[in-house]
Structures are given as C-alpha cells and as structure tokens.
Tab-separated table of C-alpha atoms in Angstrom:
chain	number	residue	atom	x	y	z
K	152	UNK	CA	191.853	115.468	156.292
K	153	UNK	CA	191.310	117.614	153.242
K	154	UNK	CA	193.837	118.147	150.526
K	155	UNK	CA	195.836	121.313	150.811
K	156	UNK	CA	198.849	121.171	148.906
K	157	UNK	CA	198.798	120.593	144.983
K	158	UNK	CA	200.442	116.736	146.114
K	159	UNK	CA	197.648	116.008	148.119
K	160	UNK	CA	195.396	117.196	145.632
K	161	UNK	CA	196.807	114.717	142.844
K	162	UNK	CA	196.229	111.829	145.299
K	163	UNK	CA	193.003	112.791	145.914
K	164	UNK	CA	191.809	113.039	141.771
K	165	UNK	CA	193.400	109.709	141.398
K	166	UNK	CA	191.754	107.596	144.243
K	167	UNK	CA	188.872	109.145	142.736
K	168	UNK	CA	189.375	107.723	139.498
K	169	UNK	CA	190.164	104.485	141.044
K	170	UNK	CA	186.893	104.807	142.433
K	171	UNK	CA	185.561	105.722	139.159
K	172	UNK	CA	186.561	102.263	137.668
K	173	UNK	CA	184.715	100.788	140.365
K	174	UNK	CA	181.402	102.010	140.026
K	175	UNK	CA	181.127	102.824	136.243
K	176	UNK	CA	177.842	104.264	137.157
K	177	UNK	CA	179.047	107.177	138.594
K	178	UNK	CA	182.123	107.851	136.560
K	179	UNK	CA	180.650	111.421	135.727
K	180	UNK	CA	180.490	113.194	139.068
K	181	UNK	CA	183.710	111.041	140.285
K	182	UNK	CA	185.737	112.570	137.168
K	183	UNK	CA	184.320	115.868	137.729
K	184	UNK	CA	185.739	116.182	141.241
K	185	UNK	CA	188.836	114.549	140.049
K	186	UNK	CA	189.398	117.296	137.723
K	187	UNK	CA	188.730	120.059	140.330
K	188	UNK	CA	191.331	118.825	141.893
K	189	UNK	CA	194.142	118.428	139.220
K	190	UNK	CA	193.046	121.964	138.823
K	191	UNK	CA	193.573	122.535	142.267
K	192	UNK	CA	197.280	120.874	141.443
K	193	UNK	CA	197.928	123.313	139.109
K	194	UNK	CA	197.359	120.124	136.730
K	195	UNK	CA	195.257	121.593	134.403
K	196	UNK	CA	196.189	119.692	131.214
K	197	UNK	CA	194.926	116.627	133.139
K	198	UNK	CA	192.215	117.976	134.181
K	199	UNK	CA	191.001	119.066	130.239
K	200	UNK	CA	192.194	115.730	129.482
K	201	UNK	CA	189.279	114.290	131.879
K	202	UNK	CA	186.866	116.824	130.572
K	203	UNK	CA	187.267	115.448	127.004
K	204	UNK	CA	187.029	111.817	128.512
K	205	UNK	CA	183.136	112.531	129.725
K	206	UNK	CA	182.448	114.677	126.272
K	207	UNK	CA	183.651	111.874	124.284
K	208	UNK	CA	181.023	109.948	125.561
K	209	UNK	CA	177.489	109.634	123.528
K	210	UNK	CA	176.091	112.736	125.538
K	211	UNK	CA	172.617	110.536	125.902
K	212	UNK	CA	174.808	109.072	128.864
K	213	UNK	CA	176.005	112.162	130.168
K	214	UNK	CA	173.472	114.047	132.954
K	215	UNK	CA	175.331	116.956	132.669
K	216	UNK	CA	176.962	117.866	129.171
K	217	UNK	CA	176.812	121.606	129.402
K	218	UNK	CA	177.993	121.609	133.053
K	219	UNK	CA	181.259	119.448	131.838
K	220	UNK	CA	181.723	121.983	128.999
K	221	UNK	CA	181.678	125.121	130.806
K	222	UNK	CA	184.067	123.600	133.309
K	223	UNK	CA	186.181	122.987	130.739
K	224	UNK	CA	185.928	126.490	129.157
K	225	UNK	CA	186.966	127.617	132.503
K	226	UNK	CA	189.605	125.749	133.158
K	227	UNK	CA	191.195	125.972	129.131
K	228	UNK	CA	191.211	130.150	129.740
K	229	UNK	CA	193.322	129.803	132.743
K	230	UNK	CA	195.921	128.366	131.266
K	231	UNK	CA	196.418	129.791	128.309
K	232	UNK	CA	193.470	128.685	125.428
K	233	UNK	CA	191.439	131.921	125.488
K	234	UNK	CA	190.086	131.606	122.442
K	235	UNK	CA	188.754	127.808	122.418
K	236	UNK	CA	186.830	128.388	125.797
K	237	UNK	CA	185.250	131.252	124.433
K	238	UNK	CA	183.884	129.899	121.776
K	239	UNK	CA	183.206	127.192	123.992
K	240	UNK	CA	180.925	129.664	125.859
K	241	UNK	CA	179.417	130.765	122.577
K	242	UNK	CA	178.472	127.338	121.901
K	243	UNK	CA	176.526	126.792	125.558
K	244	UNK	CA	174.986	130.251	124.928
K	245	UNK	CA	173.596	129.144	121.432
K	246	UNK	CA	172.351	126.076	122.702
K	247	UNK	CA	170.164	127.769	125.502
K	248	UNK	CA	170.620	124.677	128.067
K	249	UNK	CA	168.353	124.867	131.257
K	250	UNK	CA	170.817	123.758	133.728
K	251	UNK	CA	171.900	126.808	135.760
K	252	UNK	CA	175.263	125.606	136.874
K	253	UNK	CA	176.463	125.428	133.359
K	254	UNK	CA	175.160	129.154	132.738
K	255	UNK	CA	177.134	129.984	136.422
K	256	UNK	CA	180.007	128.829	135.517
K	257	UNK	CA	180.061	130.473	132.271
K	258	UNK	CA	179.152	133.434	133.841
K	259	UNK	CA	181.923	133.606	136.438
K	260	UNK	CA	184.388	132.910	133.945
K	261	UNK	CA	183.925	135.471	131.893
K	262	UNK	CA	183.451	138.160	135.142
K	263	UNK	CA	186.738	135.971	136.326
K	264	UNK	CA	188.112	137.599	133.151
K	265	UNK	CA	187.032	141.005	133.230
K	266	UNK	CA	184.752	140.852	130.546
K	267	UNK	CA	181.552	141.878	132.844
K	268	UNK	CA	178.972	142.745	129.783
K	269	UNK	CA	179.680	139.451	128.532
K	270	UNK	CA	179.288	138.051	132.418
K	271	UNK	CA	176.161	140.109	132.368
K	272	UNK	CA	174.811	138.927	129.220
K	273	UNK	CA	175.373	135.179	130.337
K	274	UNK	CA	173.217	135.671	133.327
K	275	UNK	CA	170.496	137.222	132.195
K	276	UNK	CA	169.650	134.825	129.326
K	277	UNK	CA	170.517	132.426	131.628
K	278	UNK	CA	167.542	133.997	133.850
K	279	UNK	CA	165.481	134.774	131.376
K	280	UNK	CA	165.734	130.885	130.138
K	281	UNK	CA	165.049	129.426	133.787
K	282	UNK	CA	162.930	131.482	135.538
K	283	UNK	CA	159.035	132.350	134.631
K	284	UNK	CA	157.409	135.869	135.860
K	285	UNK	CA	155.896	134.850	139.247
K	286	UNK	CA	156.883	131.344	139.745
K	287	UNK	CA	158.959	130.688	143.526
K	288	UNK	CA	163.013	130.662	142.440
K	289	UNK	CA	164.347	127.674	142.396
K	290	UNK	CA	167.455	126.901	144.831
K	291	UNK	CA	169.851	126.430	141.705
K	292	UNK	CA	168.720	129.635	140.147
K	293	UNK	CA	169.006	132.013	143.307
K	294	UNK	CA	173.104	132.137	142.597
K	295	UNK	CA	172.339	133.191	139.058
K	296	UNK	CA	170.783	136.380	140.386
K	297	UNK	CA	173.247	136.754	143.330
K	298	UNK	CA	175.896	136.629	140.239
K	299	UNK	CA	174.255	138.972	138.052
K	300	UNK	CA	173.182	141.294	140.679
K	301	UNK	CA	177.137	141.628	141.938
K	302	UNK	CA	178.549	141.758	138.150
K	303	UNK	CA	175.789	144.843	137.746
K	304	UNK	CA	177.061	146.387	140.672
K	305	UNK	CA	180.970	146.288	139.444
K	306	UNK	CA	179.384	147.508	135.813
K	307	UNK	CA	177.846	150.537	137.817
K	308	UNK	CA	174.609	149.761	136.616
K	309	UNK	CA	171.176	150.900	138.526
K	310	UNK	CA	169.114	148.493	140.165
K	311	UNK	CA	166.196	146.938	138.111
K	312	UNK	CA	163.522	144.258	139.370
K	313	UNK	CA	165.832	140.807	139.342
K	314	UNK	CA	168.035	142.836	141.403
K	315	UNK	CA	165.395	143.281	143.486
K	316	UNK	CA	164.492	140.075	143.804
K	317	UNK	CA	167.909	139.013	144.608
K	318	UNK	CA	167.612	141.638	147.614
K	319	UNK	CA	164.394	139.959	148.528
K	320	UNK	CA	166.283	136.280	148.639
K	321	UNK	CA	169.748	137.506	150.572
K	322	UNK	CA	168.956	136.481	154.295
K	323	UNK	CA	172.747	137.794	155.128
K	324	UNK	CA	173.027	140.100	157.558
K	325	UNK	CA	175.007	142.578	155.336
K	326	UNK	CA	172.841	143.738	152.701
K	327	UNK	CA	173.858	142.675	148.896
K	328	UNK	CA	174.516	146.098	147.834
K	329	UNK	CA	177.097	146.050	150.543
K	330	UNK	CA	178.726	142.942	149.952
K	331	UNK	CA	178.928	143.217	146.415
K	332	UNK	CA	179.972	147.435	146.569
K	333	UNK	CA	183.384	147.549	144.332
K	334	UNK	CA	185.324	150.547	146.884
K	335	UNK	CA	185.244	147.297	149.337
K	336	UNK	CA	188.412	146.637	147.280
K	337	UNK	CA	189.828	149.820	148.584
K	338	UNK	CA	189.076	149.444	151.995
K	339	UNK	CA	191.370	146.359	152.544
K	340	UNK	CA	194.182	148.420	152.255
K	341	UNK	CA	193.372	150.757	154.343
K	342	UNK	CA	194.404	151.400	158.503
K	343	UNK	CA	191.448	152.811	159.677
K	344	UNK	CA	189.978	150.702	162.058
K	345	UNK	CA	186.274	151.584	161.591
K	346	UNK	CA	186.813	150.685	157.591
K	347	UNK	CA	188.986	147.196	158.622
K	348	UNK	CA	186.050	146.272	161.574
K	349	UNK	CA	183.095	146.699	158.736
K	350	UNK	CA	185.000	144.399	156.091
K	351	UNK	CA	185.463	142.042	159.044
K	352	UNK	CA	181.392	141.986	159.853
K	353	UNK	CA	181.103	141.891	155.844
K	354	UNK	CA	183.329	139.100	155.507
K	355	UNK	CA	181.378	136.854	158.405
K	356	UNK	CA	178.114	137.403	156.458
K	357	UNK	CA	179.361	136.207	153.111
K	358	UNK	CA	181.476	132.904	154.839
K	359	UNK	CA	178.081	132.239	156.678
K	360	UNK	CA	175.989	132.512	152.946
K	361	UNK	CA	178.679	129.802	151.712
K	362	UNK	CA	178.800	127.538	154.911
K	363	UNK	CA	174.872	127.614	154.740
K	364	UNK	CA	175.294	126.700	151.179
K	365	UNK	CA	177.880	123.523	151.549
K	366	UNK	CA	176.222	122.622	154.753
K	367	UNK	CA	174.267	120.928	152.199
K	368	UNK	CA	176.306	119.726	149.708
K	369	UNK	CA	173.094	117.441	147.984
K	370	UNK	CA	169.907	118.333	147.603
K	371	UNK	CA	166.735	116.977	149.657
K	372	UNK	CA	165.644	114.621	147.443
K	373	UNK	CA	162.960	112.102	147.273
K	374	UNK	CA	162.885	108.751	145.568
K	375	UNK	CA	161.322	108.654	142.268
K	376	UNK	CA	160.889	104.980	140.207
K	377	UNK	CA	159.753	105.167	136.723
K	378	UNK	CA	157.048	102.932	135.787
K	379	UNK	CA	158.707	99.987	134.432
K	380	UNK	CA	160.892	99.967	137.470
K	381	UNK	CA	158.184	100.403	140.019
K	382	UNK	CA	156.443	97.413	138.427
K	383	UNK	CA	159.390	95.286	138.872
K	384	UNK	CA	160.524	96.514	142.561
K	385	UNK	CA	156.491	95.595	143.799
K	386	UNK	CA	156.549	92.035	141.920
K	387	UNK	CA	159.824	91.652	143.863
K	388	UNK	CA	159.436	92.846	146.558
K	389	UNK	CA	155.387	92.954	147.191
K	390	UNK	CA	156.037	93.770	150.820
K	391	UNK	CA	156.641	97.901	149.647
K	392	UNK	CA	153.071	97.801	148.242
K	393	UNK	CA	152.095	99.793	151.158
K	394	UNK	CA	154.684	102.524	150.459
K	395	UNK	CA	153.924	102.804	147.016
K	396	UNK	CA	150.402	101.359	145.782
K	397	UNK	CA	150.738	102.285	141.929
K	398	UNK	CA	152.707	104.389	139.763
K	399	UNK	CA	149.885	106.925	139.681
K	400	UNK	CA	150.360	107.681	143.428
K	401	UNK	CA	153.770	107.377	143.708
K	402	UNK	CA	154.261	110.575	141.341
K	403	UNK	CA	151.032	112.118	143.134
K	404	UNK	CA	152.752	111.462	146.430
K	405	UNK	CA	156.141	112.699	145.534
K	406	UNK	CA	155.013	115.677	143.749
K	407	UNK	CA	152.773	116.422	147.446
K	408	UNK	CA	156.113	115.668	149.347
K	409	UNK	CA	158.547	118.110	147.484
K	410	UNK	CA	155.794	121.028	147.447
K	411	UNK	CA	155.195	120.275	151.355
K	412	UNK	CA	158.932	120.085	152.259
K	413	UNK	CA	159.128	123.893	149.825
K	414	UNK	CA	156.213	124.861	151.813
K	415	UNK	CA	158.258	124.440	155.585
K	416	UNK	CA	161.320	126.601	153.907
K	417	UNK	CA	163.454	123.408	153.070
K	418	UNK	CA	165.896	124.530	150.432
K	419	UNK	CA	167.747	122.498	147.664
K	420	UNK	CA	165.378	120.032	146.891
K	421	UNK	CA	165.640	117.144	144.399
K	422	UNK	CA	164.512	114.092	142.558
K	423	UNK	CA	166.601	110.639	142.392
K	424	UNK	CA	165.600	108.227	139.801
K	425	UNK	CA	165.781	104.893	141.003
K	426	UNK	CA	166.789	101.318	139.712
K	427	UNK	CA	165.944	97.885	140.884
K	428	UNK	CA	168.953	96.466	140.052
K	429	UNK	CA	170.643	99.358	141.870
K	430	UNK	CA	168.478	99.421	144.711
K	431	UNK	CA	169.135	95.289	145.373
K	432	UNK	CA	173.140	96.262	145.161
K	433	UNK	CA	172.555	99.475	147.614
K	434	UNK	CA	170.961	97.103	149.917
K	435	UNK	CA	173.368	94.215	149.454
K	436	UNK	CA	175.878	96.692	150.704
K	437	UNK	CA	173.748	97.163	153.678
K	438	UNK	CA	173.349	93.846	154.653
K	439	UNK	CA	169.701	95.337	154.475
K	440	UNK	CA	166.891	93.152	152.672
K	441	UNK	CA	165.263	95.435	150.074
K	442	UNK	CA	162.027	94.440	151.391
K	443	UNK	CA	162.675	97.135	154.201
K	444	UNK	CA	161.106	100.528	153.577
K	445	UNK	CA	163.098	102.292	156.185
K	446	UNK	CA	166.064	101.585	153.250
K	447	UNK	CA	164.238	103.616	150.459
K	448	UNK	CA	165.372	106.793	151.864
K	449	UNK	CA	168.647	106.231	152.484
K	450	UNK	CA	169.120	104.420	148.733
K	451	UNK	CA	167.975	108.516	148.369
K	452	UNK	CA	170.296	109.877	150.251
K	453	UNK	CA	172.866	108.149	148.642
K	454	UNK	CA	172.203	108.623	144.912
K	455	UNK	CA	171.883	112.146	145.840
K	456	UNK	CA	175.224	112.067	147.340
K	457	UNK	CA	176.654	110.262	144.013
K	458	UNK	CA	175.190	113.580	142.233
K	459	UNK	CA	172.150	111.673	140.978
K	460	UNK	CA	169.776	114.560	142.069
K	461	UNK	CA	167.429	116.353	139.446
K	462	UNK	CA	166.873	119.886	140.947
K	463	UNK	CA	162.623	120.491	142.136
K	464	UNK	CA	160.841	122.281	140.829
K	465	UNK	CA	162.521	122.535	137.005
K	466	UNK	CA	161.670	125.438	134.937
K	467	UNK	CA	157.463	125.569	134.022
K	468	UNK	CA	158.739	125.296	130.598
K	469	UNK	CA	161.302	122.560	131.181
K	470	UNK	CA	160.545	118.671	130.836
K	471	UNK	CA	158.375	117.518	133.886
K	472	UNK	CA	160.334	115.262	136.111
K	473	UNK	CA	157.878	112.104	135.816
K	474	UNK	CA	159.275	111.411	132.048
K	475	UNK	CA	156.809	112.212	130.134
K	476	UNK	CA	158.368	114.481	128.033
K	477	UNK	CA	155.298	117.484	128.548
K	478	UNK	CA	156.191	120.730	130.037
K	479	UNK	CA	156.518	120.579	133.862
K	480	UNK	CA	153.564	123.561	133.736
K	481	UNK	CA	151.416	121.126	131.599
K	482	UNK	CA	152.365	117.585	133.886
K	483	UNK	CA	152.845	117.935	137.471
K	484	UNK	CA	153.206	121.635	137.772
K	485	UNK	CA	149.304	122.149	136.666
K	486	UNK	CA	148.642	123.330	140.473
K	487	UNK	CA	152.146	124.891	141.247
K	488	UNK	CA	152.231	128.132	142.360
C-alpha cells in the first residue's frame, strides 16, 4: 500500500534508510526517495538534512550531484530559505551540468515560484546545453521542452521552433497548446457543462502522458562491463564467452542493441555499468550460478531499478558512455543519426 498520510510517509523514508545502511552501494537513490518523502511529511528540515548528507560526500562518488542540489534548492524555497536555493540555482546554472533532471527541477522551481523568465531562461540553456540541431531527442530531454513550451505559453510568448518540436513529440490526444492554455485556470470554476466536459477530456490526456511516463519508472537498459571487469567476469566465468567474445564487441554490440531497440520506438533507454563482484552477489541472491547468461539481464534490470541507469544516447558533445573520456559524436556516436 502506498503512503498517504505524512505518518506513513515518515515510515516509509526511514525503512528506506534502513535499507540504505544495508546496501551502502546504493545509499544515493535510497536517500533521495527518503527525502521525497520527509518532504511529503511536511519534514522538510530532514529532508535538507539528507540532501547535505549525499553533498558532503567527495562528489567523485556521487552519480548525480547537480540532481541532489536542485532538489535541495527546491525543497529549501518551500520552506522558507529563498535566498540560499536561489543562489543554489545560480550555482547549477554556472556550472552548465548535462543532466536534464537537475536543469528540470530547477526549472519547475522557479515556474513553481512565479518567476517564469527565470523558469524560461533555465530551460532553454538547459536545451541549448543537451540537445544538438538535428540529432533524435533524447527521452530525458523531451520534458525539458514540454516544460519550456508550457512556461512560454503562461509568459504569452509566440511559438518558435523548440516549441514546435515539442508539438511534434506530444502523442496526447489534447494538443499541447491546449493543455498548457493559462484561461484553463478559469474554466474550473465555471458551471457550464460544455467548459467542465472539455477540462475533463483535457485532464484524461495529461494523467495518460504521466501514467505512460511512470509505467516505466527505469529505463531499458542494457548491460555494459568496462574492460577490466569484462576481463575478470570471462576468466571467471569462461562459460559467457559466447555472450560476450571481447571488449571490442561487447561495446559494438551494445551500441547496435540500444540504436535497434530506438529504432522499434522503445523509449527511456539506458546503460548499467556492471561489476563482478556485484554481479557474483546479484546472483548469490538468486541462488543463480553466474555462469548463466539468462541472469545478465536481469542483474540489468535490477541496477536499473537501484537508479544505476546512464540515459542513451547522451548529448553528441557529452562523454561517450564506453569511458573513454572522447565526445560521444567522436566514440560511439560516429554513425548516429
């Protein structure tokens, strides 16, 4: 049963940070969700107090830094400490990150806020950081546009070729222009039926764009093993030489897999990074021998689930997934579209 009342919420954020203590190795998605929910409590002190916990860690250990931050910006403004998440915000903004839900949540605070040229300024750097001229959208970015083209709309400003492109990626029924129109306000309180029975159909489309969205709550993601690793797993386990020959065709194969999958319209792709030593302890809780290649995708699954999922394809200009530190454009995205 899910937590509804701000009791049930506590509860919830502290199993999780029992959990937490258990599996060290994903303390920073576990305290995340704990937080939402002492926010959810009304707990928000806590929940800052939890923020500060991941940022006081050496941020070479953090996956997300800027995500934690803007959370944290968000949550300080509701309660009262306006002017440390702003310049909070400032900070992310100056630092240009190229992780999209750190720019969202920025964003949405500030629109939250009323302060929709700042909103609007957030999302377009944030857009004009993450996404080339040409280059398929990735599934983190779409929201960015969705956000920008509703805080436009509320500004009163005219449409202009993201907007556009944002039209192009709504598959709702109801159009954006419609869901995002500000006299929708207006029509809630009115008692004309005609009005109340189009903010009803308006309504359905945007709940089924968010149940499409949490109906997958993890991305698609494929199982990626750095060198190093990949050498130890086949020594070990020589049996998955078949699956993976050598580290040259494992990244060949997985970069063929996540531009196939794109290809059939699956959305919110990702790569997981995998671990031997992890991998042995995923299987031990199995009662699976690691031997088994019918596991590998469900180790996947699973690290995906913990929030171990690097969005596909990153930004052309962004660090190619593989590690080796060149430009996705210049590594694996040579032949991307």
């Amino acid at each position: 049963m899910r937590p509804d009342t701000p009791a049930e919420h506590t509860t919830e954020a502290e199993r999780l940070l029992r959990t937490a203590a258990q599996y060290p190795e994903d303390h920073e998605p576990l305290f995340l969700q704990a937080a939402a929910h002492f926010e959810l409590a009304g707990d928000r002190a806590r929940a800052t107090t939890l923020y500060d916990e991941l940022l006081g860690s050496p941020e070479t250990t953090l996956d997300n830094p800027y995500l934690i931050k803007s959370l944290k910006a968000a949550n300080l403004w509701e309660y009262g400490h306006e002017a440390e998440a702003r310049a909070i915000l400032e900070g992310l903004r100056a630092a240009g990150p190229l992780d999209a839900a750190a720019w969202e949540i920025a964003a949405r605070t500030l629109e939250a806020h009323d302060e929709l040229e700042s909103a609007h300024d957030f999302f377009s750097t944030a857009l004009t950081l993450l996404l080339a001229p040409g280059e398929d959208v990735p599934y983190a970015t779409q929201s960015l546009l969705t956000g920008r083209h509703r805080v436009r709309r509320l500004a009163g400003f005219g449409h202009d070729a993201w907007d556009e492109l944002a039209d192009a990626l709504h598959t709702a029924a109801v159009p954006l222009d419609e869901l995002h129109d500000p006299k929708r306000l207006w029509s809630l309180g009115s008692s004309d039926p005609g009005e109340l029975k189009a903010e009803i159909t308006r309504l359905r489309a945007e709940l089924g764009t968010y149940r499409a969205a949490l109906s997958r709550p993890f991305p698609v993601a494929v199982l990626h093993w750095p060198e190093k690793e990949l050498a130890e797993l086949l020594d070990v386990y020589p049996e998955l030489r078949e699956e993976y020959v050598d580290h040259a065709t494992h990244l060949s194969r997985l970069e063929t897999s996540l531009r196939d999958l794109h290809a059939a319209g699956t959305p919110n792709l990702g790569i997981v990074t995998g671990t031997v030593p992890s991998y042995e302890a995923f299987a031990a809780s199995e009662a699976a021998s690691p031997s088994d290649p019918g596991l590998l995708p469900q180790y996947a699954t699973t690290l995906a689930a913990r929030g171990r999922a690097v969005p596909w394809p990153p930004a052309r200009s962004a660090a190619c997934w593989c590690g080796t530190g060149r430009p996705y454009r210049d590594c694996h995205g040579t032949t991307a579209r």
